mmCIF file of C-alpha atoms in Angstrom:
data_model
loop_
_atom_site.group_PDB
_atom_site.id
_atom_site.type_symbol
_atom_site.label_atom_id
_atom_site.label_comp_id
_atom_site.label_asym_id
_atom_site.label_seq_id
_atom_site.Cartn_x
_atom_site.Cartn_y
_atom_site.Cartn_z
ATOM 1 C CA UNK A 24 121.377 110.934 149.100
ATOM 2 C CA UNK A 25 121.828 107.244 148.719
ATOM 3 C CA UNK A 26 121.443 107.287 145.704
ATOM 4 C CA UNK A 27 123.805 109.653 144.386
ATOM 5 C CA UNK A 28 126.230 107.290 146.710
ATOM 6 C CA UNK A 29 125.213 104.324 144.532
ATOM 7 C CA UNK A 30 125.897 105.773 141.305
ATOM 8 C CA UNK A 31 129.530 107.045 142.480
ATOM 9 C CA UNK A 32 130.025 103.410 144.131
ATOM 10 C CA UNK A 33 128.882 102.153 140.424
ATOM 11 C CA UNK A 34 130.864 104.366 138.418
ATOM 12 C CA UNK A 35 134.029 103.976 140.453
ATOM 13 C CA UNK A 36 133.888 99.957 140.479
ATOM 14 C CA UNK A 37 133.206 99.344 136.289
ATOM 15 C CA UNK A 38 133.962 102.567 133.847
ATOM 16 C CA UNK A 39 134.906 99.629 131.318
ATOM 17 C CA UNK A 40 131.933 97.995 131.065
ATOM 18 C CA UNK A 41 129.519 101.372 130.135
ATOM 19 C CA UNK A 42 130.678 101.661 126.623
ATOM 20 C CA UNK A 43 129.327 98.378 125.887
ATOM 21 C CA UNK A 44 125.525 99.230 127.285
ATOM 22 C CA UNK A 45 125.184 102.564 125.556
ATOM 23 C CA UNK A 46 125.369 101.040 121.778
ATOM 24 C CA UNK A 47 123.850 103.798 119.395
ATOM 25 C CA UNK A 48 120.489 102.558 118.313
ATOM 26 C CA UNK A 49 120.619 101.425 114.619
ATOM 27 C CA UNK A 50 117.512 100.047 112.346
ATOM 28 C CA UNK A 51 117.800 97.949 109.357
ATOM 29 C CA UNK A 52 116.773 100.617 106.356
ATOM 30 C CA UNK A 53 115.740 99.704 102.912
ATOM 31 C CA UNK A 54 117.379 101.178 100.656
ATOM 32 C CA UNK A 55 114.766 101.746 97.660
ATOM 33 C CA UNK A 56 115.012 104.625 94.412
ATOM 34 C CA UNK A 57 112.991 107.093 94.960
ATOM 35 C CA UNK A 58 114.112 109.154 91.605
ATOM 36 C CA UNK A 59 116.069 108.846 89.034
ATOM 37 C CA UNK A 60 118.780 110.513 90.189
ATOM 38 C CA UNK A 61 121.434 108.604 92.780
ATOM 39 C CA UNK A 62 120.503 109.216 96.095
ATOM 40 C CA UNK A 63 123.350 110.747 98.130
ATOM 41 C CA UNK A 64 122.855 108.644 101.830
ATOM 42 C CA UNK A 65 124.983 110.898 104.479
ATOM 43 C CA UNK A 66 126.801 107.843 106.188
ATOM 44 C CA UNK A 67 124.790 107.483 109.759
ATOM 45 C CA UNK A 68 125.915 109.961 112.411
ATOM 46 C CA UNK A 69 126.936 107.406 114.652
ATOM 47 C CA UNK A 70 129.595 106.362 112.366
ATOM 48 C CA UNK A 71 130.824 109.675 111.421
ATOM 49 C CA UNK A 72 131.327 111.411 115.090
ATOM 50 C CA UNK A 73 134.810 110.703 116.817
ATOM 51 C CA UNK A 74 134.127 107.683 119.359
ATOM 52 C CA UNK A 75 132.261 109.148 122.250
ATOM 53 C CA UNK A 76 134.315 109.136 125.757
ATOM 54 C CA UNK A 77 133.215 106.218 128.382
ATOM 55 C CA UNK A 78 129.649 107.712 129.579
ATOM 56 C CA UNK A 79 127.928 107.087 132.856
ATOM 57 C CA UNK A 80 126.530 104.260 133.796
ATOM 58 C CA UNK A 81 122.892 103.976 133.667
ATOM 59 C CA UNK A 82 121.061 104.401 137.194
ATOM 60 C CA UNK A 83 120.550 101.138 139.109
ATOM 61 C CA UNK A 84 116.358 101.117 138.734
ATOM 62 C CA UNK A 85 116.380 98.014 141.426
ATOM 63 C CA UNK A 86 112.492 97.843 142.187
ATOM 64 C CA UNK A 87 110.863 100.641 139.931
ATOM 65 C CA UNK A 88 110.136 99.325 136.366
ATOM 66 C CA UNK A 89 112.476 99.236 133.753
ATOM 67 C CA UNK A 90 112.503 102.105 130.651
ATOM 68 C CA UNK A 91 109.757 101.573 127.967
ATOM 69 C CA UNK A 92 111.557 101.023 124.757
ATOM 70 C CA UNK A 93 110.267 103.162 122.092
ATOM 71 C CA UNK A 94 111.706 102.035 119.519
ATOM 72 C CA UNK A 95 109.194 101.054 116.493
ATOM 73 C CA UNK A 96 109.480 97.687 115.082
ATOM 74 C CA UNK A 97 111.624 96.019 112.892
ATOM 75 C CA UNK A 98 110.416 97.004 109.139
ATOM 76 C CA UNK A 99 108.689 93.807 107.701
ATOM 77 C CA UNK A 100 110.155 92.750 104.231
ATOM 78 C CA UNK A 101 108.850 95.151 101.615
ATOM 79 C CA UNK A 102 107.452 92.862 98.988
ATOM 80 C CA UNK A 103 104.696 91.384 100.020
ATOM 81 C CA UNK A 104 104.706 87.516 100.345
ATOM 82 C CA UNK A 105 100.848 86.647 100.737
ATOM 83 C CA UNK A 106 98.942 84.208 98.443
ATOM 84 C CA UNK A 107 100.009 84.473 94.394
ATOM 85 C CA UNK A 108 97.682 82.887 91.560
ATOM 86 C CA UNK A 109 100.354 81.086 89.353
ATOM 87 C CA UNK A 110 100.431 82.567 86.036
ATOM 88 C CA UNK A 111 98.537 81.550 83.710
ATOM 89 C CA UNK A 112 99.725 79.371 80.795
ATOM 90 C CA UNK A 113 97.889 77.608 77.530
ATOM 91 C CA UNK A 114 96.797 78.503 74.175
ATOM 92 C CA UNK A 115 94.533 81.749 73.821
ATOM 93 C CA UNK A 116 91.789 82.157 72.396
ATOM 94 C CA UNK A 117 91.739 82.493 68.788
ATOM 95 C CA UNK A 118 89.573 85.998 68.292
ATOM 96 C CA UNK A 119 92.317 87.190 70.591
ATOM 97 C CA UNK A 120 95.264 85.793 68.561
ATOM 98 C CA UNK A 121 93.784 87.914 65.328
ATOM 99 C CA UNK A 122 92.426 90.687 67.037
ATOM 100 C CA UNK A 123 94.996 91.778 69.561
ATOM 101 C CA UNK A 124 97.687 92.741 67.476
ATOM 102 C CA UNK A 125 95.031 95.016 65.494
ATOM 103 C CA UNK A 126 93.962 96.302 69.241
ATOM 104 C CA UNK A 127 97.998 96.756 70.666
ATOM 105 C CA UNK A 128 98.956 98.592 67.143
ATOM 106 C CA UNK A 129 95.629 101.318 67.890
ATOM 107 C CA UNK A 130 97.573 105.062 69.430
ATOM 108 C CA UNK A 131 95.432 105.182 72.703
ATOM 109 C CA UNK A 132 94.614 102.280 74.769
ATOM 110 C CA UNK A 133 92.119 101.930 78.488
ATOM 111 C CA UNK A 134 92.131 99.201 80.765
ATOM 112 C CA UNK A 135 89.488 98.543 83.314
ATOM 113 C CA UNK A 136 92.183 97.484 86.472
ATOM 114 C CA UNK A 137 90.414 95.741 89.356
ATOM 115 C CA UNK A 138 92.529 97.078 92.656
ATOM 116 C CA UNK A 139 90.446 94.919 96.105
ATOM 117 C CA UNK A 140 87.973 93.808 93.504
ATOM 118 C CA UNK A 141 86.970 97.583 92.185
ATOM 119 C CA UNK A 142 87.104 98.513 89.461
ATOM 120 C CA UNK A 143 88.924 101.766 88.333
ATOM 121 C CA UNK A 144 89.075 102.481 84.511
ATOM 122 C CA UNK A 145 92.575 104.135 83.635
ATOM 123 C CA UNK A 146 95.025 105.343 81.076
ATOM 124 C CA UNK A 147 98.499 106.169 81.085
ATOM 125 C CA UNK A 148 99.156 109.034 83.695
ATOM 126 C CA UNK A 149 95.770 109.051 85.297
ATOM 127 C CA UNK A 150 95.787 109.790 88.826
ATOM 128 C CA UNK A 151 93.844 106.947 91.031
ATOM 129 C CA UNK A 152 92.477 108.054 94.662
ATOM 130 C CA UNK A 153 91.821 104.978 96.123
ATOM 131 C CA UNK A 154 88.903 104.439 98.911
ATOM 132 C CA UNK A 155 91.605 103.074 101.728
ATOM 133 C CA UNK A 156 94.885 103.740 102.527
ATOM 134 C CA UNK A 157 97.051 100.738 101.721
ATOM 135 C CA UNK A 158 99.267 99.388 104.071
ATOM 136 C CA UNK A 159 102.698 98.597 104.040
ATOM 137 C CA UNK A 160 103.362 100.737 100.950
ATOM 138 C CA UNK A 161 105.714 104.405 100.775
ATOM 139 C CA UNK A 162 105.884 107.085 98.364
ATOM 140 C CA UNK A 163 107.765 105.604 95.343
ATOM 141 C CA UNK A 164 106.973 101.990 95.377
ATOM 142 C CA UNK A 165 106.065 100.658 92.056
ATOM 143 C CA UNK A 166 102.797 98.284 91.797
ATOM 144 C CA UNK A 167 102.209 95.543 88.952
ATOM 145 C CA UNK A 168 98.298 95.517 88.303
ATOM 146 C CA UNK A 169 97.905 92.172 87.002
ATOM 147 C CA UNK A 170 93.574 91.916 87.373
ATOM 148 C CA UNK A 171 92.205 93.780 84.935
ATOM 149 C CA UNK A 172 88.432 93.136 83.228
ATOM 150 C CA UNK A 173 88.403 94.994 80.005
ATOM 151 C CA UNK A 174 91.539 96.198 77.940
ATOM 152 C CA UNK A 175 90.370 98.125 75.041
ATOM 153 C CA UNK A 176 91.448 100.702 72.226
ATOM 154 C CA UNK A 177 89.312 102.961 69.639
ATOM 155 C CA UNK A 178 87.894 99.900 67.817
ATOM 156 C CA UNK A 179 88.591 96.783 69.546
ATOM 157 C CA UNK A 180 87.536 95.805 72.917
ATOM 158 C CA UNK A 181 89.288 92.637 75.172
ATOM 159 C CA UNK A 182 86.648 91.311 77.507
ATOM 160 C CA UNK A 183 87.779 88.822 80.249
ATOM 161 C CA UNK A 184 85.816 86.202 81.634
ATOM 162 C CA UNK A 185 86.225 87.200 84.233
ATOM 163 C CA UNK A 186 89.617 88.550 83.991
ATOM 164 C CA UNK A 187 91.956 89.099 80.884
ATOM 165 C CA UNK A 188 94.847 86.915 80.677
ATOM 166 C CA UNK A 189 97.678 88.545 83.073
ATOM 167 C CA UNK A 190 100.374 88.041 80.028
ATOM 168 C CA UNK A 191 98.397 90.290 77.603
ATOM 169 C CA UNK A 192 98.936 93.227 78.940
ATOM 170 C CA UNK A 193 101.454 95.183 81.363
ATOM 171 C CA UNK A 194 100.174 97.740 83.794
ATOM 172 C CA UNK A 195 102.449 99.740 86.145
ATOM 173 C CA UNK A 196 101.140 102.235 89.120
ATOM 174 C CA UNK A 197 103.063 104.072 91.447
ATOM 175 C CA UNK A 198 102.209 104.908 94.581
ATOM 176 C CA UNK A 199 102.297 109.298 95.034
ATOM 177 C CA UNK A 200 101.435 109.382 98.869
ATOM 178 C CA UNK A 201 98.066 109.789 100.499
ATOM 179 C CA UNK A 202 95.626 112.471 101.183
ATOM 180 C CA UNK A 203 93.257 113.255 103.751
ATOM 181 C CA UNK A 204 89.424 114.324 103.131
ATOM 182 C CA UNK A 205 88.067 116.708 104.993
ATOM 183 C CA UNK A 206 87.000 116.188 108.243
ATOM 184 C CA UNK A 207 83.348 115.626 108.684
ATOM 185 C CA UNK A 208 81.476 115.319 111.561
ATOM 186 C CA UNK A 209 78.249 113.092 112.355
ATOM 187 C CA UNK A 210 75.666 113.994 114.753
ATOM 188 C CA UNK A 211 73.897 111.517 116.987
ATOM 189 C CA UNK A 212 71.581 111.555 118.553
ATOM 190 C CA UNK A 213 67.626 110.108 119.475
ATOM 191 C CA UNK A 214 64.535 111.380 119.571
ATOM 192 C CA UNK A 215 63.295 113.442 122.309
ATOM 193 C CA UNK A 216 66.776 113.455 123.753
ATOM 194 C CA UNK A 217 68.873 116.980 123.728
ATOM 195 C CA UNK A 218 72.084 115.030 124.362
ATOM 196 C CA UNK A 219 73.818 115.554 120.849
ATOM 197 C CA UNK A 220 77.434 113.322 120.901
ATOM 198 C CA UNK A 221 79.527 114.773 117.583
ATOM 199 C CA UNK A 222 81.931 112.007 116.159
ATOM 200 C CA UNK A 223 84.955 113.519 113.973
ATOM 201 C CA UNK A 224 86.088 111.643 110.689
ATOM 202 C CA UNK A 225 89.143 112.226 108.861
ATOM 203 C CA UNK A 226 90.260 109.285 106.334
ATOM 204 C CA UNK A 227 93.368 108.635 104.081
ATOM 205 C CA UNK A 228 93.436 107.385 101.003
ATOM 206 C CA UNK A 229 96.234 105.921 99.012
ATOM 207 C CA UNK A 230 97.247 107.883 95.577
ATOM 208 C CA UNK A 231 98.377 106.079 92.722
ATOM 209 C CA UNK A 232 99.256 107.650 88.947
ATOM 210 C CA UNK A 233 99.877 104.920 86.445
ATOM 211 C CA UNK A 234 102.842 104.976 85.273
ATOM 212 C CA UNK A 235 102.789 102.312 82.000
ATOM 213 C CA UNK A 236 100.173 100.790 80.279
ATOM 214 C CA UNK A 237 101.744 98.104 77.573
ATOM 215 C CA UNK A 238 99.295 95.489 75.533
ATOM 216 C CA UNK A 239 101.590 93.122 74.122
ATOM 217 C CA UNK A 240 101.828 92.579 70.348
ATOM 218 C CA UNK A 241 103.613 89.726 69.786
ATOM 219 C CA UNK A 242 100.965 87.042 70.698
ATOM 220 C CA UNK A 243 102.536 83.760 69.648
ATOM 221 C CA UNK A 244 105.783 84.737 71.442
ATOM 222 C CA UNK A 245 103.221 84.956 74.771
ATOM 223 C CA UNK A 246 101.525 81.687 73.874
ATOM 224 C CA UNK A 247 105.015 79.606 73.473
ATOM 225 C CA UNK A 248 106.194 81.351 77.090
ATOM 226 C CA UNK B 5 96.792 126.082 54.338
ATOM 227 C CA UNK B 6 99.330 126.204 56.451
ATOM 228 C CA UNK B 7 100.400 123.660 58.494
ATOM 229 C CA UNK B 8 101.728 124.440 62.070
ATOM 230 C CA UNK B 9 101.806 122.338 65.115
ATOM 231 C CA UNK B 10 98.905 121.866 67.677
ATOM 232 C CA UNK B 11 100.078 124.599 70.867
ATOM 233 C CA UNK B 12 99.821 122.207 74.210
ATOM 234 C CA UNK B 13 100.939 123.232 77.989
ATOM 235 C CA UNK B 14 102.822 121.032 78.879
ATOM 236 C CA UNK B 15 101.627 119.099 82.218
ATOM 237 C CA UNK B 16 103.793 117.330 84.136
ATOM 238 C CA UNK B 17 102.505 114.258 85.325
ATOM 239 C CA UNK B 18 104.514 113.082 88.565
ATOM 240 C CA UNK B 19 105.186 109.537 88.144
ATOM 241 C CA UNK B 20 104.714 108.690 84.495
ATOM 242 C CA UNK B 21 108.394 109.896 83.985
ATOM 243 C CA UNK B 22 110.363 110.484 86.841
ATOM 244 C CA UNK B 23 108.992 110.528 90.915
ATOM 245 C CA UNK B 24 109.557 112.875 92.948
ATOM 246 C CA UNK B 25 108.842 113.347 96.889
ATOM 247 C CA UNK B 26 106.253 116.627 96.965
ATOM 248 C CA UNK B 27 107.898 116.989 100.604
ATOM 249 C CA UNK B 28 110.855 119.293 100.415
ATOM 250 C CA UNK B 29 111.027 120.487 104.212
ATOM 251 C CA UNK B 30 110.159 119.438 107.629
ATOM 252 C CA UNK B 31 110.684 121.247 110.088
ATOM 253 C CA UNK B 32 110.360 120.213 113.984
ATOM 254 C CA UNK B 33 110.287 122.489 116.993
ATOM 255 C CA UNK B 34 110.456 121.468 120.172
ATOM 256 C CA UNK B 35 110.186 123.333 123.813
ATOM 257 C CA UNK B 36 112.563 122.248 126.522
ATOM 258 C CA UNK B 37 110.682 123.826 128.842
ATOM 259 C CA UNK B 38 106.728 123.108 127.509
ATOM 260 C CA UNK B 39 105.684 119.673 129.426
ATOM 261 C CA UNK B 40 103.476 119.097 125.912
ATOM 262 C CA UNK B 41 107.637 118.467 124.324
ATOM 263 C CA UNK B 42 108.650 115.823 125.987
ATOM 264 C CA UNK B 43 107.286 113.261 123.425
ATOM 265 C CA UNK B 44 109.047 115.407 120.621
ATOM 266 C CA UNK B 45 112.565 115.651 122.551
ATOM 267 C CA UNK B 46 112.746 111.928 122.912
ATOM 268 C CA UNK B 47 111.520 111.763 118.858
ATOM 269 C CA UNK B 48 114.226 113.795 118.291
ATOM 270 C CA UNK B 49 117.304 112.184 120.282
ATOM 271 C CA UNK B 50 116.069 108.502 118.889
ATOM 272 C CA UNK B 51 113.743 107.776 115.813
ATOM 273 C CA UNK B 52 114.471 111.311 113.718
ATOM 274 C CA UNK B 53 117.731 110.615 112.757
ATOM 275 C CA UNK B 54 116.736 107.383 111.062
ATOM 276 C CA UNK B 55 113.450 109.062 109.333
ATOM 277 C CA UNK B 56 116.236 111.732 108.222
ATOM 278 C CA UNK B 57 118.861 109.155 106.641
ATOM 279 C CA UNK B 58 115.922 106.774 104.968
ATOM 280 C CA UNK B 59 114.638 110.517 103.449
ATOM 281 C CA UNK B 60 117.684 112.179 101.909
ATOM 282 C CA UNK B 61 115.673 114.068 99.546
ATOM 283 C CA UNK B 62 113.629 116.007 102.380
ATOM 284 C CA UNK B 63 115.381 119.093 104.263
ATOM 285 C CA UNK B 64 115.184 118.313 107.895
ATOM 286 C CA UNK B 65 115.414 121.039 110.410
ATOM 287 C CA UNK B 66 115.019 120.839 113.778
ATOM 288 C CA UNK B 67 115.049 124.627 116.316
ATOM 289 C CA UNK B 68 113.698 125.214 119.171
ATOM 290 C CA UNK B 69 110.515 127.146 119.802
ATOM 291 C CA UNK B 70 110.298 128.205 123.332
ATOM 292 C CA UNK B 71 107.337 128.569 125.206
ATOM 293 C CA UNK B 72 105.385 127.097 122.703
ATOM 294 C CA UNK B 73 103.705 123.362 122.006
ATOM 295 C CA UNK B 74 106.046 121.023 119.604
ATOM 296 C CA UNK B 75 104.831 121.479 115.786
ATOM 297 C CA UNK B 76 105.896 120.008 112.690
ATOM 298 C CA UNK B 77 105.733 122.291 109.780
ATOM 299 C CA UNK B 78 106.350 120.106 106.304
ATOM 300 C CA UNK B 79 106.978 122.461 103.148
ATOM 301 C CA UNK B 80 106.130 121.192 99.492
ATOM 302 C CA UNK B 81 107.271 121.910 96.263
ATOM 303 C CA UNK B 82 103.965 123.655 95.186
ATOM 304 C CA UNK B 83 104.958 126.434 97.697
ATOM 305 C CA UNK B 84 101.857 125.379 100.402
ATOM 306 C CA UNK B 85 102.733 124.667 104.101
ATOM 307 C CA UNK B 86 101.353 122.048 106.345
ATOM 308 C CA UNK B 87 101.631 121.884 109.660
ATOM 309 C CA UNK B 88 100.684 119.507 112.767
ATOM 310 C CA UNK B 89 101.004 119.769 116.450
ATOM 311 C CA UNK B 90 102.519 116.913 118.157
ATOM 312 C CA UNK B 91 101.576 118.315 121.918
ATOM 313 C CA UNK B 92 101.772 115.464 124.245
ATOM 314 C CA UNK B 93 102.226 113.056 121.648
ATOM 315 C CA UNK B 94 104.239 109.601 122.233
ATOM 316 C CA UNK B 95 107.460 109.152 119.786
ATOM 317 C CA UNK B 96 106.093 106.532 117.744
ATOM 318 C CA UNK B 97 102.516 108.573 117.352
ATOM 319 C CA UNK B 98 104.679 111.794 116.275
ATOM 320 C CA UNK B 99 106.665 109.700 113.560
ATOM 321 C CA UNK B 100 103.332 108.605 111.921
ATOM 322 C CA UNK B 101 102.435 112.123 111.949
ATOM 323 C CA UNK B 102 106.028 112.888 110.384
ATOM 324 C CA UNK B 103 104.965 110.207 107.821
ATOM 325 C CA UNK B 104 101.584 111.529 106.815
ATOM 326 C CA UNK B 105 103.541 114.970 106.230
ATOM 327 C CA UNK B 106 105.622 112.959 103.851
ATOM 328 C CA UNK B 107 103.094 111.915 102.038
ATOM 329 C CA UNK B 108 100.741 114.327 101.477
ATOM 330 C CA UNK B 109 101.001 115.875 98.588
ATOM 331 C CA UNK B 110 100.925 119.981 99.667
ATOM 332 C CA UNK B 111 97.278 120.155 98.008
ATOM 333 C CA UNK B 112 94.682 121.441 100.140
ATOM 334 C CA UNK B 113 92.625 119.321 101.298
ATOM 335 C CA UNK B 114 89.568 118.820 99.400
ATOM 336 C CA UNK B 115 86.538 116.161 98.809
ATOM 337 C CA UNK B 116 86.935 114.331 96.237
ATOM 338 C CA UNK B 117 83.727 112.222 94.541
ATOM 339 C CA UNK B 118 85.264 110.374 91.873
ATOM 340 C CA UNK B 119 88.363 107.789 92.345
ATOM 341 C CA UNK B 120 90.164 108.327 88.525
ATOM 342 C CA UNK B 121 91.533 111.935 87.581
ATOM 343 C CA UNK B 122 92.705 111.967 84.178
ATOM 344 C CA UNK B 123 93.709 114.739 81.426
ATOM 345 C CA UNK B 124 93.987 112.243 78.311
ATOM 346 C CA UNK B 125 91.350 112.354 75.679
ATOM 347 C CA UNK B 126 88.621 109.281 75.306
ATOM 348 C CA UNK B 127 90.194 106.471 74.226
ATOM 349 C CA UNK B 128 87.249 105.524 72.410
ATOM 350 C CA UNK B 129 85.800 108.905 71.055
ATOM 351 C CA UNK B 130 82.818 111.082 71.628
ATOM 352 C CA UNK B 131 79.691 110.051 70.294
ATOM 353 C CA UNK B 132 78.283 111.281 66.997
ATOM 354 C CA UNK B 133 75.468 110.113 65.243
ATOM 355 C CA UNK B 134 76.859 109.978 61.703
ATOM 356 C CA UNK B 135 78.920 107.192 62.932
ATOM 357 C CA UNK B 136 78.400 104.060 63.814
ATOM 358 C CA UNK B 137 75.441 101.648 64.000
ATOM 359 C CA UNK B 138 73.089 104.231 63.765
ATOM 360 C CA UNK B 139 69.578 104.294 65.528
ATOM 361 C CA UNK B 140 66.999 101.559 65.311
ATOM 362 C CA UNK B 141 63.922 103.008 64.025
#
């Protein structure tokens, strides 16, 4: 009963001052292409609707606990900013100087692309299921492998030692979504002991398709950069 | 002999070309009576219409579905359905589980042993003994 009393008393003494605590929640989105196509973004509701009349004002908690905000964080910046190897510069080797043009001008072309350290050996349009789900990535974002071990063609093979040099060769992957495996389940238990505790699994894993694979052919143009 | 061209399905390779989200639909239900939906009606009122506006290629509909616990159903372009209940589920939890229907690809769900999937031919051919170094003898 006193309560409803205090909200009147509230209400009555500062209708002006409501408008200003009830601000529609907004979140700072990325805007990012997600096809070809221009994206048609409906303008946010709040912004569309006629301006809403003065509301209530929110109950006077006094001693109990304040609401829980559930709102989820801030997005962190989208390209990621941790350690880079500078590229690298210098003259290349000469083998590679002859031979890569030959390699480069050969139809179908493989790289072996190190993603974490692993290796995963890829064309153009293969499909990569890799063994974690990587973080901070959505559907559509573009990925420049730049570690790769082996580039090679029909007849001619680029070795690196350990890596090939990052301006040879241009490798794109997009990232498709994730899937789930299966859910498995693992028994344990001991010896002698009925008690039989069954712990679930279900994993994601991160799904790339390469999208370009591009050796360069103009070698002394890469050399002088 | 005649020549004539080489007949090949076309595959289409999602990606390589053009992306596009394999999510076309999601749709949420909520219960305002169900106890389980109270997680899903705040979702709704707060962090759904900013999934919605940062997604304005997927089809969001949200009815209600009374006397029942809150479910997600996400439909994909391959015609499959996926769906996940978000009973007595906190906002934040129920918007990951809005973002692994995103994601997924409408596939089902099946072990997979190898990481690389690929339709292209060898790069480097098949072997054949006539070519090459030969063997050692």
């Amino acid at each position: 009963m006193s309560r409803a009393l205090l909200c009147s008393v509230l209400e009555l003494r500062a209708p002006a001052a409501t408008a200003s605590s009830m601000r529609p929640c907004t979140l700072q989105l990325q805007t990012r292409l997600f096809n070809q196509t221009a994206a048609h973004i409906e303008p946010t509701m709040a912004s569309s609707l006629p301006p809403a009349p003065p509301s209530k004002p929110r109950r006077d908690y006094g001693k109990m606990a304040p609401p829980k905000k559930i709102l989820p964080n801030p997005p962190r910046p989208r390209v990621p900013t941790g350690p880079t190897t500078p590229p690298p510069t210098g003259p290349l080797n000469p083998s590679v100087r002859t031979l890569l043009p030959l390699l480069a001008s050969q139809p179908g072309h493989y790289l072996s692309v190190h993603i974490h350290g692993r290796p995963y050996l890829v064309t153009e349009g293969d499909s990569i299921r890799l063994p974690f789900r990587m973080r901070g990535v959505e559907p559509g974002d573009v990925l420049r492998l730049n570690r790769a071990s082996t580039v090679g063609s029909r007849d001619y093979t680029l070795k690196g030692e350990p890596w090939v040099d990052e301006r040879l060769f241009e490798c794109r992957a997009i990232v498709t979504g994730s899937e789930t495996e299966p859910m498995r389940v693992k028994e344990k238990t001991k010896r002698r002991n009925r008690r039989v505790v069954h712990k679930f699994s279900k994993h994601m894993y991160t799904m790339l398709r390469i999208s370009e694979v591009k050796i360069c052919k103009d070698v002394v143009e890469v050399e002088q950069a | 002999m005649t020549v004539s061209g080489l007949p090949k399905i076309s595959t289409g390779r999602n990606g390589v070309g053009a992306f596009i989200l394999q999510c076309k639909k999601l749709n949420f239900h909520y219960c305002d009576w169900a106890g389980s939906s109270k997680g899903m009606n705040t979702f709704i009122k707060t962090l759904l219409p900013q999934f919605a506006a940062a997604h304005p290629q997927i089809e969001i509909v949200v009815s209600p579905r009374p006397r029942k616990h809150p479910v997600i159903v996400g439909q994909y372009i391959n015609g499959r359905e996926r769906n996940v209940c978000v009973k007595n589920m906190e906002p934040l939890r129920i918007l990951q589980r809005a973002k692994y229907l995103r994601d997924a690809s409408g596939e089902k769900v099946k072990r997979v042993n190898k990481p690389v999937q690929s339709i292209n031919e060898s790069v480097r051919g098949v072997w054949s003994p006539y070519h090459g170094n030969g063997m050692a003898v």
